[in-house]
Amino acid sequence: MIPVILSGGSGTRLWPLSRATRPKQFFALLDNHSLLQNTLLRLDGLPGLQPPVVICNEAHRFLVAEQLRELSMPMPGIILEPVGRNTAPAIAVAALQAVAAGDDPLLLVLPSDHVITDISAFQRSITLALPAAEQGKLVTFGVVPTHAHTGYGYIRCADTPGNKHQVAAVEQFCEKPELARAEQYVSSGMYFWNSGMFLFKASSYLSELEQFSSGIVTAAKQSLHNAATDLDFIRLDEASFSACPADSIDYAVMEKSANAVMVPLAAGWSDIGSWDALWQVAAKDPQGNAYRGDALLQQCRDSYVHATERLVTVVGLDDVVVVETKDAVLVAAKQALQDVKHVVDKLQKAGRTETELHREVLRPWGKYNLVNTGSRYQVKHISVKPGAKMSVQRHHHRAEHWVVVSGT
């Protein structure tokens, strides 16, 4: 079984922490590991695991490589997408690579930005799904809903409501519903949240994809055939992959396949789609507050504070989210968090860089922090990893002054 980790996305829903050049999967939000790292760590103990395949945006390649190195994890090849084409083409590339040597392994497809608190239950669901996947079924994992959520798609299974520990045929994939319909879904016991996680043979997926979306298979084959290997990376051919139809695995395959089945998952799952979702899964004090970093809350209830650079104090506020970064601060009522995307849209239209970059920018050799900038000057604090080397450059139209404050 090969874990296929999908690490795309722009991460605007957790702005200002998550940004285009460093989405949420690369941050440690609940413990000392990032969401990407925890996605890999929770697989430990599953039988027959092969080294993971990570598919990511080319701009995030060094972030992925560094986080895998921190786990001392083998990197048989990080697949780089030159452009985003949604999940169906990305999984097709992973499946084609998996069968290239004549094997036909199982692929465990996992998004890199989810939280799962009950790892034992998660692994039990995977074990339950193995026989069906071996028989050629396309298994998806349906999260047992805890409440009527309007931010998730739903899966209707064809089994009886009381039979929640069996592999069940998928009857329908449902779009994100209005609240009243979501309440009907949950009360019926026949509907589950769509987790976006899958298990199937590589050949089973490619066969179904060829039947329903052959253009994706053709483009994926071409982009992989013309790919270039660069250090730990497999660079897909840009022209071929750009010509690939953009589609999700749900639309391209799962909604059309007669071989789609579902396994229930009750493992404390969340896709961390908002700051409120992060508050819900975080550890809380007796007043229901959760925080990370140097934060002090006084006379507050059910609030979330994330401090990265400075002391953040919040006094006398309930149901709020406060997020502080080096260059931006978000203060929002929890019930209005869906409007964060409108703030990001306005910043993008205004040409502001705060949606794309952090002041701290990671590089293969280390990182730099933009301390100050103005007309014709900028000041950076640069940290170089031991043994690493920066690129050698010459500048004819600017002067640089370096001061080594620590190290040699």
PDB file of C-alpha atoms in Angstrom, residues 259-388:
ATOM      1  CA  ASN A 259     -17.709   0.168  -7.933  1.00  0.00           C
ATOM      2  CA  ALA A 260     -17.789   2.990  -5.364  1.00  0.00           C
ATOM      3  CA  VAL A 261     -18.212   1.838  -1.761  1.00  0.00           C
ATOM      4  CA  MET A 262     -17.916   3.571   1.597  1.00  0.00           C
ATOM      5  CA  VAL A 263     -16.432   2.696   4.966  1.00  0.00           C
ATOM      6  CA  PRO A 264     -17.606   4.697   8.012  1.00  0.00           C
ATOM      7  CA  LEU A 265     -15.011   6.786   9.851  1.00  0.00           C
ATOM      8  CA  ALA A 266     -15.555   7.985  13.413  1.00  0.00           C
ATOM      9  CA  ALA A 267     -12.099   9.210  14.375  1.00  0.00           C
ATOM     10  CA  GLY A 268     -12.352  12.861  15.394  1.00  0.00           C
ATOM     11  CA  TRP A 269     -11.945  14.065  11.809  1.00  0.00           C
ATOM     12  CA  SER A 270     -11.877  17.704  10.680  1.00  0.00           C
ATOM     13  CA  ASP A 271     -10.643  19.341   7.499  1.00  0.00           C
ATOM     14  CA  ILE A 272      -9.809  22.547   9.472  1.00  0.00           C
ATOM     15  CA  GLY A 273     -11.791  24.626   7.015  1.00  0.00           C
ATOM     16  CA  SER A 274     -11.928  27.687   9.261  1.00  0.00           C
ATOM     17  CA  TRP A 275     -10.522  29.137  12.481  1.00  0.00           C
ATOM     18  CA  ASP A 276     -13.707  28.024  14.192  1.00  0.00           C
ATOM     19  CA  ALA A 277     -13.063  24.435  13.094  1.00  0.00           C
ATOM     20  CA  LEU A 278      -9.576  24.651  14.565  1.00  0.00           C
ATOM     21  CA  TRP A 279     -11.011  25.979  17.850  1.00  0.00           C
ATOM     22  CA  GLN A 280     -13.395  23.020  17.963  1.00  0.00           C
ATOM     23  CA  VAL A 281     -10.618  20.399  17.873  1.00  0.00           C
ATOM     24  CA  ALA A 282      -8.066  22.309  19.995  1.00  0.00           C
ATOM     25  CA  ALA A 283      -7.504  21.751  23.718  1.00  0.00           C
ATOM     26  CA  LYS A 284      -9.458  24.313  25.753  1.00  0.00           C
ATOM     27  CA  ASP A 285      -9.318  25.857  29.205  1.00  0.00           C
ATOM     28  CA  PRO A 286     -12.319  25.712  31.598  1.00  0.00           C
ATOM     29  CA  GLN A 287     -13.789  28.805  29.910  1.00  0.00           C
ATOM     30  CA  GLY A 288     -13.712  27.132  26.476  1.00  0.00           C
ATOM     31  CA  ASN A 289     -10.785  29.209  25.219  1.00  0.00           C
ATOM     32  CA  ALA A 290      -7.999  27.785  23.050  1.00  0.00           C
ATOM     33  CA  TYR A 291      -4.749  29.467  22.156  1.00  0.00           C
ATOM     34  CA  ARG A 292      -1.264  28.972  20.755  1.00  0.00           C
ATOM     35  CA  GLY A 293       1.780  31.115  21.370  1.00  0.00           C
ATOM     36  CA  ASP A 294       2.216  33.955  23.850  1.00  0.00           C
ATOM     37  CA  ALA A 295      -1.420  34.763  24.589  1.00  0.00           C
ATOM     38  CA  LEU A 296      -3.307  35.979  27.671  1.00  0.00           C
ATOM     39  CA  LEU A 297      -7.105  35.902  27.841  1.00  0.00           C
ATOM     40  CA  GLN A 298      -9.042  37.669  30.601  1.00  0.00           C
ATOM     41  CA  GLN A 299     -12.825  37.360  31.068  1.00  0.00           C
ATOM     42  CA  CYS A 300     -13.174  35.615  27.704  1.00  0.00           C
ATOM     43  CA  ARG A 301     -15.169  32.556  26.718  1.00  0.00           C
ATOM     44  CA  ASP A 302     -15.171  30.207  23.726  1.00  0.00           C
ATOM     45  CA  SER A 303     -12.481  32.202  21.924  1.00  0.00           C
ATOM     46  CA  TYR A 304      -9.392  31.279  19.930  1.00  0.00           C
ATOM     47  CA  VAL A 305      -6.093  33.203  19.916  1.00  0.00           C
ATOM     48  CA  HIS A 306      -3.063  32.425  17.769  1.00  0.00           C
ATOM     49  CA  ALA A 307       0.054  34.479  18.517  1.00  0.00           C
ATOM     50  CA  THR A 308       3.199  34.007  16.435  1.00  0.00           C
ATOM     51  CA  GLU A 309       5.459  36.988  17.168  1.00  0.00           C
ATOM     52  CA  ARG A 310       4.187  39.081  20.068  1.00  0.00           C
ATOM     53  CA  LEU A 311       2.241  38.891  23.299  1.00  0.00           C
ATOM     54  CA  VAL A 312      -1.471  39.030  22.442  1.00  0.00           C
ATOM     55  CA  THR A 313      -3.957  39.919  25.187  1.00  0.00           C
ATOM     56  CA  VAL A 314      -7.735  39.687  24.816  1.00  0.00           C
ATOM     57  CA  VAL A 315     -10.057  41.087  27.486  1.00  0.00           C
ATOM     58  CA  GLY A 316     -13.818  40.703  27.892  1.00  0.00           C
ATOM     59  CA  LEU A 317     -14.629  39.137  24.510  1.00  0.00           C
ATOM     60  CA  ASP A 318     -16.585  35.951  23.823  1.00  0.00           C
ATOM     61  CA  ASP A 319     -16.738  33.852  20.649  1.00  0.00           C
ATOM     62  CA  VAL A 320     -13.943  35.708  18.878  1.00  0.00           C
ATOM     63  CA  VAL A 321     -10.879  34.679  16.904  1.00  0.00           C
ATOM     64  CA  VAL A 322      -7.648  36.689  17.089  1.00  0.00           C
ATOM     65  CA  VAL A 323      -4.721  35.698  14.857  1.00  0.00           C
ATOM     66  CA  GLU A 324      -1.434  37.638  14.943  1.00  0.00           C
ATOM     67  CA  THR A 325       1.406  37.268  12.446  1.00  0.00           C
ATOM     68  CA  LYS A 326       4.458  39.393  11.681  1.00  0.00           C
ATOM     69  CA  ASP A 327       2.610  41.583   9.190  1.00  0.00           C
ATOM     70  CA  ALA A 328      -1.128  41.129   9.699  1.00  0.00           C
ATOM     71  CA  VAL A 329      -3.696  40.683  12.476  1.00  0.00           C
ATOM     72  CA  LEU A 330      -7.179  39.188  12.161  1.00  0.00           C
ATOM     73  CA  VAL A 331      -9.896  39.935  14.742  1.00  0.00           C
ATOM     74  CA  ALA A 332     -13.253  38.321  13.941  1.00  0.00           C
ATOM     75  CA  ALA A 333     -16.460  37.130  15.522  1.00  0.00           C
ATOM     76  CA  LYS A 334     -16.652  33.367  15.082  1.00  0.00           C
ATOM     77  CA  GLN A 335     -20.038  33.593  13.382  1.00  0.00           C
ATOM     78  CA  ALA A 336     -18.538  35.881  10.713  1.00  0.00           C
ATOM     79  CA  LEU A 337     -15.485  33.787   9.834  1.00  0.00           C
ATOM     80  CA  GLN A 338     -16.947  32.801   6.474  1.00  0.00           C
ATOM     81  CA  ASP A 339     -16.283  36.399   5.409  1.00  0.00           C
ATOM     82  CA  VAL A 340     -12.503  36.037   5.791  1.00  0.00           C
ATOM     83  CA  LYS A 341     -12.426  34.986   2.136  1.00  0.00           C
ATOM     84  CA  HIS A 342     -13.924  38.366   1.187  1.00  0.00           C
ATOM     85  CA  VAL A 343     -11.109  40.117   3.067  1.00  0.00           C
ATOM     86  CA  VAL A 344      -8.577  38.050   1.132  1.00  0.00           C
ATOM     87  CA  ASP A 345     -10.332  38.896  -2.143  1.00  0.00           C
ATOM     88  CA  LYS A 346     -10.129  42.616  -1.369  1.00  0.00           C
ATOM     89  CA  LEU A 347      -6.448  42.393  -0.496  1.00  0.00           C
ATOM     90  CA  GLN A 348      -5.722  40.537  -3.722  1.00  0.00           C
ATOM     91  CA  LYS A 349      -7.580  43.107  -5.804  1.00  0.00           C
ATOM     92  CA  ALA A 350      -5.619  45.857  -4.065  1.00  0.00           C
ATOM     93  CA  GLY A 351      -2.360  44.142  -5.018  1.00  0.00           C
ATOM     94  CA  ARG A 352      -1.361  43.530  -1.402  1.00  0.00           C
ATOM     95  CA  THR A 353       1.301  40.859  -0.842  1.00  0.00           C
ATOM     96  CA  GLU A 354      -0.109  39.736   2.517  1.00  0.00           C
ATOM     97  CA  THR A 355      -2.210  37.061   0.796  1.00  0.00           C
ATOM     98  CA  GLU A 356       0.827  35.533  -0.920  1.00  0.00           C
ATOM     99  CA  LEU A 357       3.892  35.921   1.283  1.00  0.00           C
ATOM    100  CA  HIS A 358       4.835  35.969   4.912  1.00  0.00           C
ATOM    101  CA  ARG A 359       7.608  38.267   6.062  1.00  0.00           C
ATOM    102  CA  GLU A 360       9.433  35.061   6.911  1.00  0.00           C
ATOM    103  CA  VAL A 361      10.218  33.212   3.676  1.00  0.00           C
ATOM    104  CA  LEU A 362      11.617  29.671   3.698  1.00  0.00           C
ATOM    105  CA  ARG A 363      14.382  28.691   1.298  1.00  0.00           C
ATOM    106  CA  PRO A 364      16.269  25.396   0.753  1.00  0.00           C
ATOM    107  CA  TRP A 365      19.275  26.848   2.593  1.00  0.00           C
ATOM    108  CA  GLY A 366      17.283  28.337   5.485  1.00  0.00           C
ATOM    109  CA  LYS A 367      15.003  31.361   5.700  1.00  0.00           C
ATOM    110  CA  TYR A 368      14.884  35.132   5.732  1.00  0.00           C
ATOM    111  CA  ASN A 369      12.682  37.577   7.589  1.00  0.00           C
ATOM    112  CA  LEU A 370      11.910  40.953   6.041  1.00  0.00           C
ATOM    113  CA  VAL A 371      12.611  43.315   8.938  1.00  0.00           C
ATOM    114  CA  ASN A 372      11.935  46.598   7.168  1.00  0.00           C
ATOM    115  CA  THR A 373      11.530  47.987   3.671  1.00  0.00           C
ATOM    116  CA  GLY A 374      11.227  51.421   2.141  1.00  0.00           C
ATOM    117  CA  SER A 375      12.187  53.517  -0.868  1.00  0.00           C
ATOM    118  CA  ARG A 376      15.378  52.010  -2.332  1.00  0.00           C
ATOM    119  CA  TYR A 377      16.244  49.878   0.706  1.00  0.00           C
ATOM    120  CA  GLN A 378      15.290  46.747   2.592  1.00  0.00           C
ATOM    121  CA  VAL A 379      16.619  44.983   5.678  1.00  0.00           C
ATOM    122  CA  LYS A 380      16.501  41.206   6.066  1.00  0.00           C
ATOM    123  CA  HIS A 381      17.377  38.869   8.900  1.00  0.00           C
ATOM    124  CA  ILE A 382      18.839  35.748   7.260  1.00  0.00           C
ATOM    125  CA  SER A 383      19.240  32.348   8.891  1.00  0.00           C
ATOM    126  CA  VAL A 384      21.373  29.777   7.066  1.00  0.00           C
ATOM    127  CA  LYS A 385      21.219  26.129   8.114  1.00  0.00           C
ATOM    128  CA  PRO A 386      24.472  24.533   9.274  1.00  0.00           C
ATOM    129  CA  GLY A 387      26.311  23.221   6.228  1.00  0.00           C
ATOM    130  CA  ALA A 388      23.927  24.881   3.780  1.00  0.00           C
TER     131      ALA A 388
END
